[in-house]
Short mmCIF file of C-alpha atoms and ligand atoms in Angstrom, two decimals:
data_model
loop_
_atom_site.label_atom_id
_atom_site.label_comp_id
_atom_site.label_asym_id
_atom_site.label_seq_id
_atom_site.Cartn_x
_atom_site.Cartn_y
_atom_site.Cartn_z
CA MET A 83 -11.08 26.49 -48.70
CA SER A 84 -13.53 23.90 -50.00
CA GLY A 85 -16.71 24.62 -47.99
CA LYS A 86 -18.88 27.71 -47.83
CA TYR A 87 -17.14 29.18 -44.79
CA GLU A 88 -13.53 29.70 -43.81
CA THR A 89 -13.26 27.08 -41.07
CA ARG A 90 -11.83 27.51 -37.59
CA ASP A 91 -9.84 24.55 -36.37
CA GLY A 92 -8.92 25.56 -32.85
CA ARG A 93 -6.79 23.79 -30.31
CA MET A 94 -7.33 23.43 -26.59
CA TYR A 95 -5.53 25.70 -24.15
CA ILE A 96 -3.73 23.84 -21.36
CA GLY A 97 -0.92 25.19 -19.19
CA GLY A 98 -0.48 28.19 -21.49
CA GLU A 99 -0.05 26.02 -24.60
CA PHE A 100 -2.34 25.33 -27.54
CA VAL A 101 -2.66 21.57 -27.76
CA GLU A 102 -4.46 18.69 -29.44
CA ALA A 103 -6.26 15.99 -27.45
CA ASP A 104 -4.08 13.17 -26.15
CA ARG A 105 -5.67 10.69 -28.55
CA GLY A 106 -5.48 13.18 -31.44
CA GLU A 107 -9.22 13.01 -32.14
CA ARG A 108 -11.28 15.98 -33.32
CA MET A 109 -14.97 16.86 -33.60
CA GLU A 110 -16.71 18.95 -36.27
CA SER A 111 -18.98 21.91 -35.89
CA ARG A 112 -21.63 22.61 -38.52
CA CYS A 113 -23.78 25.70 -38.86
CA PRO A 114 -27.32 24.84 -37.70
CA ALA A 115 -28.76 27.31 -40.21
CA ASP A 116 -27.45 25.46 -43.29
CA GLY A 117 -25.46 22.38 -42.26
CA GLU A 118 -22.17 23.77 -43.63
CA LEU A 119 -18.86 23.06 -41.91
CA VAL A 120 -17.78 25.91 -39.61
CA GLY A 121 -14.79 24.37 -37.89
CA SER A 122 -13.43 21.62 -35.70
CA PHE A 123 -12.02 21.20 -32.22
CA PRO A 124 -10.20 18.55 -30.18
CA LYS A 125 -12.18 15.70 -28.67
CA ALA A 126 -10.62 15.48 -25.23
CA GLY A 127 -10.75 12.50 -22.90
CA ALA A 128 -10.19 12.00 -19.17
CA LYS A 129 -6.40 12.12 -19.67
CA ASP A 130 -6.66 15.65 -21.11
CA VAL A 131 -8.75 16.71 -18.13
CA ASP A 132 -6.03 15.35 -15.83
CA ARG A 133 -3.47 17.40 -17.74
CA ALA A 134 -5.58 20.58 -17.51
CA VAL A 135 -6.32 20.11 -13.80
CA ALA A 136 -2.61 19.53 -13.09
CA ALA A 137 -1.73 22.74 -14.96
CA ALA A 138 -4.42 24.65 -13.05
CA LYS A 139 -3.25 23.25 -9.73
CA ALA A 140 0.34 24.29 -10.46
CA ALA A 141 -0.79 27.80 -11.44
CA PHE A 142 -2.82 28.09 -8.26
CA GLU A 143 -0.05 26.89 -5.98
CA THR A 144 2.94 28.69 -7.46
CA GLY A 145 3.76 32.38 -7.65
CA THR A 146 1.47 35.07 -6.36
CA TRP A 147 -1.60 34.26 -8.47
CA SER A 148 -3.75 33.08 -5.58
CA GLN A 149 -1.77 34.66 -2.73
CA ASN A 150 -3.08 38.19 -3.08
CA HIS A 151 -6.75 38.01 -2.23
CA ALA A 152 -7.42 41.20 -4.12
CA SER A 153 -5.19 41.95 -7.05
CA GLN A 154 -4.57 44.81 -9.42
CA GLU A 155 -2.52 42.48 -11.64
CA ARG A 156 -5.43 40.07 -12.19
CA GLY A 157 -7.69 43.04 -12.89
CA GLU A 158 -5.30 44.26 -15.57
CA ILE A 159 -5.31 40.84 -17.24
CA LEU A 160 -9.12 40.88 -17.27
CA ARG A 161 -9.15 44.36 -18.76
CA ARG A 162 -6.77 43.26 -21.52
CA ILE A 163 -9.05 40.29 -22.27
CA ALA A 164 -12.00 42.70 -22.64
CA GLN A 165 -9.91 44.86 -24.99
CA GLY A 166 -8.79 41.78 -26.94
CA ILE A 167 -12.40 40.71 -27.51
CA ARG A 168 -13.37 44.20 -28.67
CA ALA A 169 -10.36 44.36 -31.01
CA ARG A 170 -11.68 41.21 -32.75
CA PHE A 171 -15.37 41.98 -32.29
CA ASP A 172 -16.54 41.18 -35.83
CA ASP A 173 -14.57 37.95 -35.92
CA PHE A 174 -16.07 36.75 -32.63
CA ALA A 175 -19.55 37.75 -33.79
CA ARG A 176 -19.24 35.79 -37.03
CA ILE A 177 -17.87 32.66 -35.34
CA GLU A 178 -20.56 32.77 -32.68
CA ALA A 179 -23.38 33.26 -35.18
CA LEU A 180 -22.19 30.48 -37.52
CA ASP A 181 -21.51 28.04 -34.70
CA SER A 182 -24.79 28.60 -32.84
CA GLY A 183 -27.25 29.74 -35.52
CA LYS A 184 -28.04 32.92 -33.56
CA THR A 185 -28.73 35.95 -35.71
CA ILE A 186 -25.76 38.22 -36.35
CA THR A 187 -27.87 41.13 -35.10
CA ASP A 188 -28.36 39.50 -31.70
CA VAL A 189 -24.74 38.43 -31.46
CA ASN A 190 -23.63 41.99 -32.24
CA LEU A 191 -26.08 43.62 -29.87
CA VAL A 192 -25.78 41.17 -27.01
CA ASP A 193 -23.33 38.27 -26.87
CA VAL A 194 -19.90 39.60 -27.81
CA HIS A 195 -20.49 43.02 -26.39
CA TRP A 196 -21.69 41.70 -23.01
CA ALA A 197 -18.87 39.17 -22.81
CA ALA A 198 -16.30 41.98 -23.16
CA ASP A 199 -18.19 44.11 -20.61
CA CYS A 200 -18.25 41.15 -18.20
CA PHE A 201 -14.44 40.96 -18.23
CA ASP A 202 -14.28 44.70 -17.56
CA TYR A 203 -16.83 44.43 -14.75
CA PHE A 204 -14.79 41.76 -12.93
CA ALA A 205 -11.58 43.66 -13.65
CA ASN A 206 -13.03 46.37 -11.44
CA LEU A 207 -14.05 43.87 -8.76
CA SER A 208 -10.67 42.17 -8.61
CA THR A 209 -9.44 44.74 -6.08
CA GLN A 210 -12.69 44.62 -4.11
CA VAL A 211 -12.54 41.17 -2.55
CA TYR A 212 -13.13 42.21 1.04
CA GLY A 213 -13.13 40.34 4.31
CA ASP A 214 -14.39 41.56 7.65
CA VAL A 215 -13.21 42.48 11.14
CA LEU A 216 -15.40 40.65 13.64
CA PRO A 217 -16.56 42.23 16.92
CA VAL A 218 -15.35 39.35 19.11
CA PRO A 219 -15.25 40.53 22.76
CA GLY A 220 -11.92 40.82 24.62
CA ASP A 221 -8.41 41.86 23.73
CA VAL A 222 -8.62 40.11 20.42
CA LEU A 223 -8.37 40.75 16.70
CA ASP A 224 -10.69 38.44 14.82
CA VAL A 225 -10.96 38.64 11.05
CA ALA A 226 -12.80 36.84 8.28
CA VAL A 227 -10.76 36.68 5.09
CA ARG A 228 -11.96 35.60 1.67
CA GLU A 229 -9.73 33.06 -0.02
CA PRO A 230 -9.97 31.49 -3.47
CA LEU A 231 -11.13 27.88 -3.69
CA GLY A 232 -8.38 26.36 -5.85
CA VAL A 233 -9.07 24.66 -9.17
CA CYS A 234 -12.57 25.45 -10.42
CA GLY A 235 -14.23 23.50 -13.23
CA ALA A 236 -16.86 25.16 -15.41
CA ILE A 237 -19.22 23.24 -17.70
CA VAL A 238 -21.68 25.22 -19.81
CA ALA A 239 -24.60 24.99 -22.24
CA TRP A 240 -24.60 25.97 -25.93
CA ASN A 241 -27.08 28.83 -25.94
CA TYR A 242 -24.78 31.77 -25.00
CA PRO A 243 -21.27 30.35 -25.55
CA ILE A 244 -18.98 33.39 -25.36
CA MET A 245 -21.08 35.02 -22.65
CA PHE A 246 -20.96 31.92 -20.46
CA ALA A 247 -17.19 31.71 -20.93
CA ALA A 248 -16.98 35.29 -19.64
CA TRP A 249 -19.45 34.66 -16.78
CA LYS A 250 -17.30 31.79 -15.47
CA ILE A 251 -13.72 32.77 -16.35
CA ALA A 252 -13.88 36.45 -15.30
CA PRO A 253 -14.89 35.94 -11.63
CA SER A 254 -12.52 32.98 -11.34
CA VAL A 255 -9.58 35.16 -12.42
CA ALA A 256 -10.76 38.12 -10.32
CA THR A 257 -10.67 35.99 -7.18
CA GLY A 258 -7.37 34.18 -7.86
CA ASN A 259 -8.69 30.72 -8.67
CA ALA A 260 -7.43 28.59 -11.53
CA MET A 261 -10.03 27.36 -14.00
CA VAL A 262 -10.65 24.47 -16.34
CA PHE A 263 -13.44 25.59 -18.66
CA LYS A 264 -15.47 23.19 -20.82
CA PRO A 265 -17.74 24.70 -23.48
CA ALA A 266 -20.67 22.74 -24.94
CA SER A 267 -19.70 20.39 -27.76
CA LEU A 268 -22.18 22.06 -30.10
CA THR A 269 -20.55 25.48 -29.65
CA SER A 270 -16.87 25.20 -28.73
CA LEU A 271 -15.31 27.47 -31.34
CA SER A 272 -15.62 30.90 -29.68
CA ALA A 273 -14.08 29.59 -26.43
CA LEU A 274 -11.01 28.41 -28.35
CA GLU A 275 -10.70 31.84 -30.00
CA LEU A 276 -11.08 33.39 -26.55
CA ALA A 277 -8.13 31.25 -25.40
CA LYS A 278 -5.92 33.19 -27.83
CA VAL A 279 -7.08 36.48 -26.34
CA ILE A 280 -6.50 35.19 -22.80
CA HIS A 281 -3.00 34.10 -23.79
CA GLU A 282 -2.19 37.47 -25.37
CA ALA A 283 -3.56 39.23 -22.27
CA GLY A 284 -0.74 37.66 -20.25
CA ALA A 285 -2.62 35.22 -18.00
CA PRO A 286 0.00 32.98 -16.36
CA PRO A 287 0.16 29.43 -17.78
CA GLY A 288 -2.52 27.23 -16.21
CA ALA A 289 -4.58 30.04 -14.65
CA VAL A 290 -7.21 29.47 -17.36
CA ASN A 291 -7.44 26.22 -19.31
CA ILE A 292 -9.98 25.35 -21.98
CA VAL A 293 -10.80 21.74 -22.83
CA THR A 294 -13.31 20.62 -25.46
CA GLY A 295 -15.22 17.41 -25.97
CA PRO A 296 -18.26 15.40 -24.89
CA GLY A 297 -19.89 16.20 -21.54
CA PRO A 298 -20.46 12.59 -20.48
CA THR A 299 -16.70 11.94 -20.58
CA ILE A 300 -14.81 15.16 -19.86
CA GLY A 301 -17.59 16.85 -17.88
CA LYS A 302 -17.78 13.73 -15.75
CA ALA A 303 -13.98 13.61 -15.35
CA LEU A 304 -14.00 17.20 -14.07
CA CYS A 305 -16.85 16.54 -11.63
CA GLU A 306 -15.13 13.46 -10.20
CA HIS A 307 -11.58 14.85 -10.12
CA ALA A 308 -10.12 14.94 -6.59
CA ASP A 309 -8.09 18.11 -7.32
CA VAL A 310 -11.08 20.15 -8.46
CA ALA A 311 -12.58 22.21 -5.63
CA LYS A 312 -15.66 23.55 -7.34
CA ILE A 313 -17.90 23.04 -10.35
CA SER A 314 -19.85 25.90 -11.86
CA PHE A 315 -22.41 24.27 -14.12
CA THR A 316 -24.85 25.87 -16.58
CA GLY A 317 -27.14 23.40 -18.26
CA SER A 318 -30.24 21.28 -17.85
CA THR A 319 -31.71 20.34 -14.50
CA GLU A 320 -31.36 16.68 -15.45
CA VAL A 321 -27.57 16.87 -16.00
CA GLY A 322 -27.29 19.29 -13.06
CA LYS A 323 -28.57 16.53 -10.77
CA ASP A 324 -25.88 14.20 -12.17
CA VAL A 325 -23.27 16.89 -11.56
CA MET A 326 -24.39 17.04 -7.91
CA ARG A 327 -24.14 13.27 -7.58
CA MET A 328 -20.72 13.06 -9.27
CA SER A 329 -19.35 15.95 -7.21
CA SER A 330 -20.54 14.52 -3.91
CA SER A 331 -17.75 11.98 -3.46
CA THR A 332 -15.23 14.83 -3.14
CA VAL A 333 -17.68 17.32 -1.55
CA LYS A 334 -17.14 19.99 -4.19
CA LYS A 335 -18.60 23.47 -3.96
CA LEU A 336 -21.26 23.92 -6.62
CA THR A 337 -22.97 26.62 -8.58
CA LEU A 338 -25.86 25.20 -10.60
CA GLU A 339 -27.57 27.35 -13.24
CA LEU A 340 -30.30 25.05 -14.51
CA GLY A 341 -33.56 25.03 -16.47
CA GLY A 342 -36.62 27.24 -16.23
CA LYS A 343 -40.28 27.68 -17.14
CA SER A 344 -40.66 31.34 -16.32
CA PRO A 345 -43.96 33.24 -15.98
CA HIS A 346 -44.46 36.56 -17.76
CA ILE A 347 -47.53 38.20 -16.22
CA PHE A 348 -49.57 41.08 -17.68
CA PHE A 349 -52.24 42.81 -15.55
CA GLY A 350 -55.08 44.79 -17.16
CA ASP A 351 -53.56 48.17 -16.27
CA VAL A 352 -50.26 47.87 -18.19
CA ALA A 353 -49.15 51.43 -18.91
CA ASN A 354 -47.57 50.74 -22.27
CA PHE A 355 -49.59 48.13 -24.11
CA ASP A 356 -47.30 48.02 -27.16
CA ALA A 357 -44.18 47.53 -25.07
CA ALA A 358 -46.00 44.84 -23.07
CA VAL A 359 -46.87 42.83 -26.19
CA GLY A 360 -43.35 43.36 -27.53
CA SER A 361 -41.92 42.07 -24.28
CA ALA A 362 -44.07 38.92 -24.42
CA ILE A 363 -42.66 38.30 -27.92
CA LEU A 364 -39.04 39.09 -27.09
CA GLY A 365 -39.26 37.09 -23.86
CA ILE A 366 -39.84 33.81 -25.67
CA PHE A 367 -38.66 34.26 -29.26
CA PHE A 368 -35.28 35.85 -28.53
CA ASN A 369 -32.65 33.27 -29.52
CA ALA A 370 -35.52 31.12 -30.84
CA GLY A 371 -36.66 30.40 -27.28
CA GLN A 372 -33.32 28.79 -26.40
CA THR A 373 -32.87 30.90 -23.30
CA CYS A 374 -32.97 29.54 -19.76
CA ILE A 375 -34.96 32.58 -18.59
CA ALA A 376 -37.36 32.49 -21.57
CA GLY A 377 -40.83 33.78 -20.65
CA SER A 378 -42.50 30.64 -21.91
CA ARG A 379 -45.70 31.01 -19.86
CA VAL A 380 -47.50 34.25 -20.71
CA PHE A 381 -50.36 35.06 -18.31
CA VAL A 382 -52.69 37.84 -19.49
CA HIS A 383 -55.51 39.35 -17.41
CA GLU A 384 -58.98 38.66 -18.82
CA SER A 385 -59.73 42.41 -19.16
CA ILE A 386 -57.11 42.80 -21.94
CA TYR A 387 -56.77 39.18 -23.05
CA ASP A 388 -58.55 39.33 -26.44
CA ARG A 389 -56.83 42.56 -27.53
CA PHE A 390 -53.47 41.25 -26.31
CA ARG A 391 -53.84 37.96 -28.19
CA GLU A 392 -54.81 39.74 -31.41
CA GLU A 393 -51.85 42.13 -31.28
CA LEU A 394 -49.49 39.33 -30.24
CA LEU A 395 -50.42 37.19 -33.23
CA ARG A 396 -50.29 40.15 -35.63
CA ARG A 397 -46.74 40.98 -34.59
CA ILE A 398 -45.47 37.40 -34.36
CA ALA A 399 -46.49 36.91 -38.02
CA LEU A 400 -44.00 39.68 -38.87
CA ILE A 401 -40.93 38.15 -37.14
CA PRO A 402 -38.26 37.67 -39.82
CA VAL A 403 -36.91 34.15 -39.37
CA GLY A 404 -33.71 33.48 -41.25
CA HIS A 405 -30.09 32.51 -41.65
CA CYS A 406 -27.73 33.63 -38.91
CA LEU A 407 -25.72 35.86 -41.25
CA ASP A 408 -28.81 37.53 -42.72
CA ASP A 409 -28.86 41.08 -41.28
CA ALA A 410 -32.65 41.19 -41.60
CA ALA A 411 -33.28 38.01 -39.58
CA ARG A 412 -34.44 38.48 -35.98
CA MET A 413 -35.00 34.82 -35.16
CA GLY A 414 -32.49 32.17 -36.18
CA SER A 415 -32.42 28.40 -36.20
CA ILE A 416 -32.61 25.78 -33.49
CA ILE A 417 -29.15 24.58 -32.41
CA SER A 418 -29.35 21.01 -33.81
CA GLU A 419 -31.58 18.51 -35.52
CA ALA A 420 -32.01 16.63 -32.23
CA GLN A 421 -33.13 19.78 -30.40
CA MET A 422 -35.48 20.66 -33.28
CA LYS A 423 -37.05 17.21 -33.02
CA THR A 424 -37.48 17.70 -29.26
CA VAL A 425 -39.25 21.02 -29.85
CA LEU A 426 -41.47 19.56 -32.60
CA GLY A 427 -42.24 16.63 -30.29
CA TYR A 428 -43.52 19.06 -27.65
CA ILE A 429 -45.59 20.85 -30.28
CA GLU A 430 -47.22 17.55 -31.30
CA LYS A 431 -47.91 16.79 -27.64
CA GLY A 432 -49.54 20.21 -27.26
CA LYS A 433 -51.81 19.46 -30.21
CA THR A 434 -52.76 15.94 -29.13
CA GLU A 435 -53.39 16.95 -25.52
CA GLY A 436 -55.84 19.61 -26.76
CA ALA A 437 -54.04 22.95 -26.37
CA ARG A 438 -55.24 25.32 -29.11
CA LEU A 439 -52.57 26.11 -31.71
CA LEU A 440 -52.84 29.81 -32.65
CA CYS A 441 -49.81 30.10 -34.94
CA GLY A 442 -46.68 28.27 -36.10
CA GLY A 443 -46.52 24.71 -34.88
CA LYS A 444 -44.22 23.38 -37.58
CA ARG A 445 -40.73 23.22 -39.01
CA LEU A 446 -39.96 25.94 -41.57
CA THR A 447 -38.67 24.62 -44.89
CA ASP A 448 -39.28 27.47 -47.33
CA GLY A 449 -36.36 27.95 -49.72
CA ASP A 450 -32.94 27.79 -48.04
CA LEU A 451 -34.52 27.34 -44.59
CA ALA A 452 -34.89 23.67 -45.55
CA LYS A 453 -31.10 23.29 -45.15
CA GLY A 454 -31.26 24.23 -41.47
CA TRP A 455 -33.21 23.50 -38.29
CA PHE A 456 -35.89 26.19 -38.22
CA VAL A 457 -39.12 26.09 -36.22
CA ALA A 458 -41.87 28.68 -36.72
CA PRO A 459 -42.69 30.99 -33.80
CA THR A 460 -45.48 29.05 -32.13
CA VAL A 461 -48.29 30.07 -29.79
CA PHE A 462 -50.62 27.71 -27.96
CA GLU A 463 -53.65 28.99 -26.10
CA CYS A 464 -53.80 26.90 -22.93
CA ASP A 465 -57.10 26.76 -21.06
CA HIS A 466 -55.53 24.88 -18.14
CA ASP A 467 -52.06 24.34 -16.69
CA ARG A 468 -51.82 20.54 -16.96
CA TYR A 469 -50.61 20.39 -20.57
CA THR A 470 -47.09 19.01 -20.90
CA ILE A 471 -46.11 22.14 -22.85
CA VAL A 472 -47.10 24.28 -19.85
CA ARG A 473 -45.25 22.12 -17.34
CA GLU A 474 -41.97 21.18 -19.03
CA GLU A 475 -39.11 23.29 -20.34
CA ILE A 476 -39.23 23.12 -24.16
CA PHE A 477 -36.20 25.30 -24.94
CA GLY A 478 -37.64 26.40 -28.26
CA PRO A 479 -39.92 29.09 -29.76
CA VAL A 480 -43.16 27.94 -28.12
CA LEU A 481 -45.30 30.36 -26.11
CA CYS A 482 -48.10 29.15 -23.83
CA LEU A 483 -50.77 31.87 -23.63
CA GLN A 484 -52.93 31.72 -20.51
CA ARG A 485 -55.81 33.86 -19.23
CA PHE A 486 -56.19 34.79 -15.56
CA SER A 487 -58.71 36.63 -13.39
CA ASP A 488 -57.04 37.76 -10.18
CA GLU A 489 -53.74 38.28 -8.43
CA ASP A 490 -53.81 35.35 -5.99
CA GLU A 491 -54.76 33.00 -8.80
CA VAL A 492 -51.95 34.10 -11.13
CA VAL A 493 -49.32 34.02 -8.37
CA ALA A 494 -50.34 30.46 -7.43
CA ARG A 495 -50.22 29.36 -11.08
CA ALA A 496 -46.92 31.15 -11.74
CA ASN A 497 -45.37 29.30 -8.79
CA ASP A 498 -46.88 25.93 -9.69
CA THR A 499 -43.66 24.63 -11.28
CA PRO A 500 -40.56 22.83 -10.04
CA TYR A 501 -38.50 25.64 -11.62
CA GLY A 502 -37.77 29.11 -10.23
CA LEU A 503 -35.36 30.88 -12.51
CA ALA A 504 -37.04 34.15 -13.51
CA GLY A 505 -40.35 35.93 -14.04
CA ALA A 506 -41.89 39.31 -14.77
CA VAL A 507 -44.93 41.35 -13.86
CA TRP A 508 -46.40 44.17 -15.92
CA THR A 509 -48.71 46.63 -14.17
CA ASN A 510 -49.00 50.36 -13.59
CA ASP A 511 -49.78 49.80 -9.88
CA ILE A 512 -46.46 50.03 -8.02
CA LYS A 513 -47.82 48.32 -4.90
CA ARG A 514 -49.09 45.36 -6.85
CA ALA A 515 -45.93 45.23 -8.94
CA PHE A 516 -43.70 44.90 -5.91
CA ARG A 517 -46.10 42.61 -4.05
CA VAL A 518 -46.27 40.15 -6.95
CA ALA A 519 -42.52 40.38 -7.59
CA LYS A 520 -41.93 39.38 -3.97
CA ARG A 521 -44.42 36.53 -4.17
CA ILE A 522 -42.96 34.93 -7.30
CA LYS A 523 -40.60 32.15 -6.20
CA ALA A 524 -37.74 32.81 -8.61
CA GLY A 525 -34.21 34.15 -8.48
CA GLN A 526 -34.84 37.10 -10.77
CA VAL A 527 -38.06 39.09 -11.31
CA TRP A 528 -38.50 42.08 -13.59
CA ILE A 529 -41.19 44.73 -13.31
CA ASN A 530 -42.41 46.17 -16.63
CA ARG A 531 -39.49 44.58 -18.49
CA TYR A 532 -38.13 41.17 -19.45
CA LEU A 533 -34.76 39.48 -20.17
CA MET A 534 -32.76 42.20 -18.42
CA ILE A 535 -29.56 40.36 -17.57
CA SER A 536 -26.78 42.68 -16.46
CA ASN A 537 -23.22 42.16 -15.29
CA PHE A 538 -24.17 44.22 -12.23
CA ALA A 539 -27.09 42.00 -11.12
CA PRO A 540 -27.06 38.45 -9.74
CA HIS A 541 -28.36 35.70 -12.01
CA GLY A 542 -29.38 32.32 -10.59
CA GLY A 543 -32.37 30.25 -9.68
CA TYR A 544 -34.60 29.06 -6.89
CA LYS A 545 -35.96 25.51 -6.55
CA GLN A 546 -34.88 23.11 -9.32
CA SER A 547 -33.45 25.98 -11.35
CA GLY A 548 -30.38 25.65 -9.17
CA PHE A 549 -28.41 27.65 -6.63
CA GLY A 550 -25.49 30.07 -6.45
CA LYS A 551 -25.15 33.21 -8.50
CA ASP A 552 -23.38 34.15 -11.71
CA LEU A 553 -22.50 37.81 -12.34
CA SER A 554 -22.40 40.81 -9.98
CA ARG A 555 -20.67 41.05 -6.60
CA TYR A 556 -22.55 37.90 -5.56
CA ALA A 557 -20.39 35.85 -7.93
CA LEU A 558 -17.43 36.64 -5.67
CA ASP A 559 -19.13 34.51 -3.00
CA ALA A 560 -19.32 31.64 -5.47
CA TYR A 561 -15.56 31.69 -6.10
CA THR A 562 -14.28 32.33 -2.57
CA GLN A 563 -14.44 30.71 0.84
CA VAL A 564 -14.32 32.49 4.17
CA LYS A 565 -11.57 31.79 6.69
CA ASN A 566 -11.73 33.03 10.25
CA ILE A 567 -8.40 34.09 11.80
CA TYR A 568 -8.33 34.81 15.54
CA VAL A 569 -5.46 36.78 17.05
CA GLU A 570 -5.04 36.78 20.84
CA LEU A 571 -3.63 40.16 21.82
CA CYS A 572 -3.30 39.79 25.61
CA GLY A 573 -1.43 36.49 26.03
CA ASP A 574 -3.59 34.48 28.44
CA ASP A 575 -6.88 35.91 29.69
CA GLY A 576 -6.92 33.24 32.41
CA TYR A 577 -8.89 30.62 30.51
CA ILE A 578 -5.84 28.59 29.32
CA SER A 579 -4.49 28.27 32.85
CA THR A 580 -7.77 26.80 34.14
CA PHE A 581 -6.56 23.51 32.60
CA GLU A 582 -3.33 23.40 34.60
P1 NAD B 605 -26.99 19.97 -20.96
O1 NAD B 605 -27.29 19.81 -19.53
O2 NAD B 605 -27.30 18.85 -21.88
O3 NAD B 605 -25.42 20.28 -21.17
C1 NAD B 605 -24.77 21.30 -20.47
C2 NAD B 605 -23.28 20.99 -20.40
O4 NAD B 605 -23.09 19.80 -19.64
C3 NAD B 605 -22.61 20.77 -21.76
O5 NAD B 605 -21.32 21.33 -21.76
C4 NAD B 605 -22.53 19.25 -21.83
O6 NAD B 605 -21.46 18.80 -22.65
C5 NAD B 605 -22.29 18.89 -20.38
N1 NAD B 605 -22.71 17.52 -20.01
C6 NAD B 605 -23.62 16.75 -20.62
N2 NAD B 605 -23.70 15.56 -19.98
C7 NAD B 605 -22.83 15.61 -18.95
C8 NAD B 605 -22.47 14.70 -17.92
N3 NAD B 605 -23.02 13.50 -17.83
N4 NAD B 605 -21.55 15.09 -17.02
C9 NAD B 605 -21.00 16.31 -17.06
N5 NAD B 605 -21.28 17.20 -18.03
C10 NAD B 605 -22.20 16.87 -18.96
O7 NAD B 605 -27.72 21.32 -21.40
P2 NAD B 605 -27.82 21.98 -22.83
O8 NAD B 605 -28.74 21.17 -23.68
O9 NAD B 605 -26.46 22.25 -23.33
O10 NAD B 605 -28.48 23.39 -22.47
C11 NAD B 605 -29.84 23.58 -22.30
C12 NAD B 605 -30.21 23.60 -20.83
O11 NAD B 605 -29.38 24.52 -20.12
C13 NAD B 605 -31.62 24.09 -20.60
O12 NAD B 605 -32.23 23.29 -19.62
C14 NAD B 605 -31.44 25.51 -20.09
O13 NAD B 605 -32.50 26.01 -19.32
C15 NAD B 605 -30.18 25.36 -19.30
N6 NAD B 605 -29.54 26.67 -19.14
C16 NAD B 605 -29.56 27.27 -17.91
C17 NAD B 605 -29.01 28.53 -17.76
C18 NAD B 605 -29.04 29.27 -16.45
O14 NAD B 605 -28.31 30.26 -16.31
N7 NAD B 605 -29.82 28.85 -15.48
C19 NAD B 605 -28.44 29.17 -18.86
C20 NAD B 605 -28.44 28.51 -20.08
C21 NAD B 605 -28.98 27.25 -20.23
#
């Protein structure tokens, strides 16, 4: 071992085998917190995608994998995957932290844990894929059955790697599809470790395949492949639009989980002021703001605005920013130099356009932080909503603080965005809470809480944040199609003979 870390040099998982890319090329992964080598993975090309899709197609079409619409056997595989993740919990946590720069505390509390729970959740649902008996008049039995789609491709972002693998693979297995999963190139290592767990859990060859490499080549190959029935995409709105275009020639089913610019609204009557301020902080600085549902626009009622701002800034100054393996760190690095430059570019734009910088606003280079891509928790006070930083998704630790006066005004401003992923409202007035929650045009709204993603609840956007749902029973809709089967029970009711 020559570097700082024991490296992981995983192989892809195709047709139940661990393989290199056809051209034998590999890519490196470096820790964004210090630039050290963490591992490497195969750089696949279109030929590898062909191989993975062929393996998935064979798995789907042979045996009983996709024949039983609900299946105890598939549930048991999912449960063994959950157990396999838990058995190697610390290993997964370390790989995920080093590969992504997330703090080990967050990875332990959230990512690995929730990924395992997600496999268990869909294990339970695998026997619950119901159809319907339809009340068609006459001596007839008419049923709607749910069938799997076939080969599903999944392409995901780098911000929650192991969780996204679980979100896509678990419902695909539960419903009897076969999947080709592509992690983000910046964070492919945990998916390749997961492949080993999937293999040990006894998934039939080809039911789950994992290919690694650049999105513009292998993501594109998946989207354009004639044998792929569906793409489940998690990533930026910009690439999501390309995915739609590329998938259109073969009319693929789509789930698109795209970007966001979510409003986090605090009325003057918040019951728990401390929790409210804490939520505003967690909502944007968790995972250094690299969260699709980040509460990047914080609206505070004028009656508590000054006190809220003061407490917010006091507590933000205390956030321990540090290396992903530092137990004391609560905010880690930005994923890459390029993403850090994007975030710093937005910060400069905020300054030059006249938004008032209240804290942060720069790269952190103290001591060892200089080796990584760290940006200080940043707050801009925004006296209007036309600043670029208020309008565009930054995907970094930048909070836009905005004052409001009344309910209609804040609802209009909250909805004045092309995005509609999430939002939250804090108030002690239950009528107002529910009224505002209903008026916010977003797929997920919390009342007196933020960032509450659960395996039990649907996650997915409105407007340009996408469509279709990950997680919960609603994900079963995303991985099945409904067939109507009509059974005539009386022979001829007289209608057929009218043509004679
Ligand atoms: P991205 O769109 O750049 O990449 C996402 C995935 O698409 C990666 O695997 C990438 O390799 C692949 N890709 C890139 N170009 C492609 C192409 N031309 N064809 C096919 N695939 C291609 O996004 P990112 O930078 O990895 O992630 C950040 C974005 O993801 C943010 O906008 C964030 O809001 C969004 N996101 C959304 C959700 C959600 O659930 N709605 C969750 C996480 C992240």
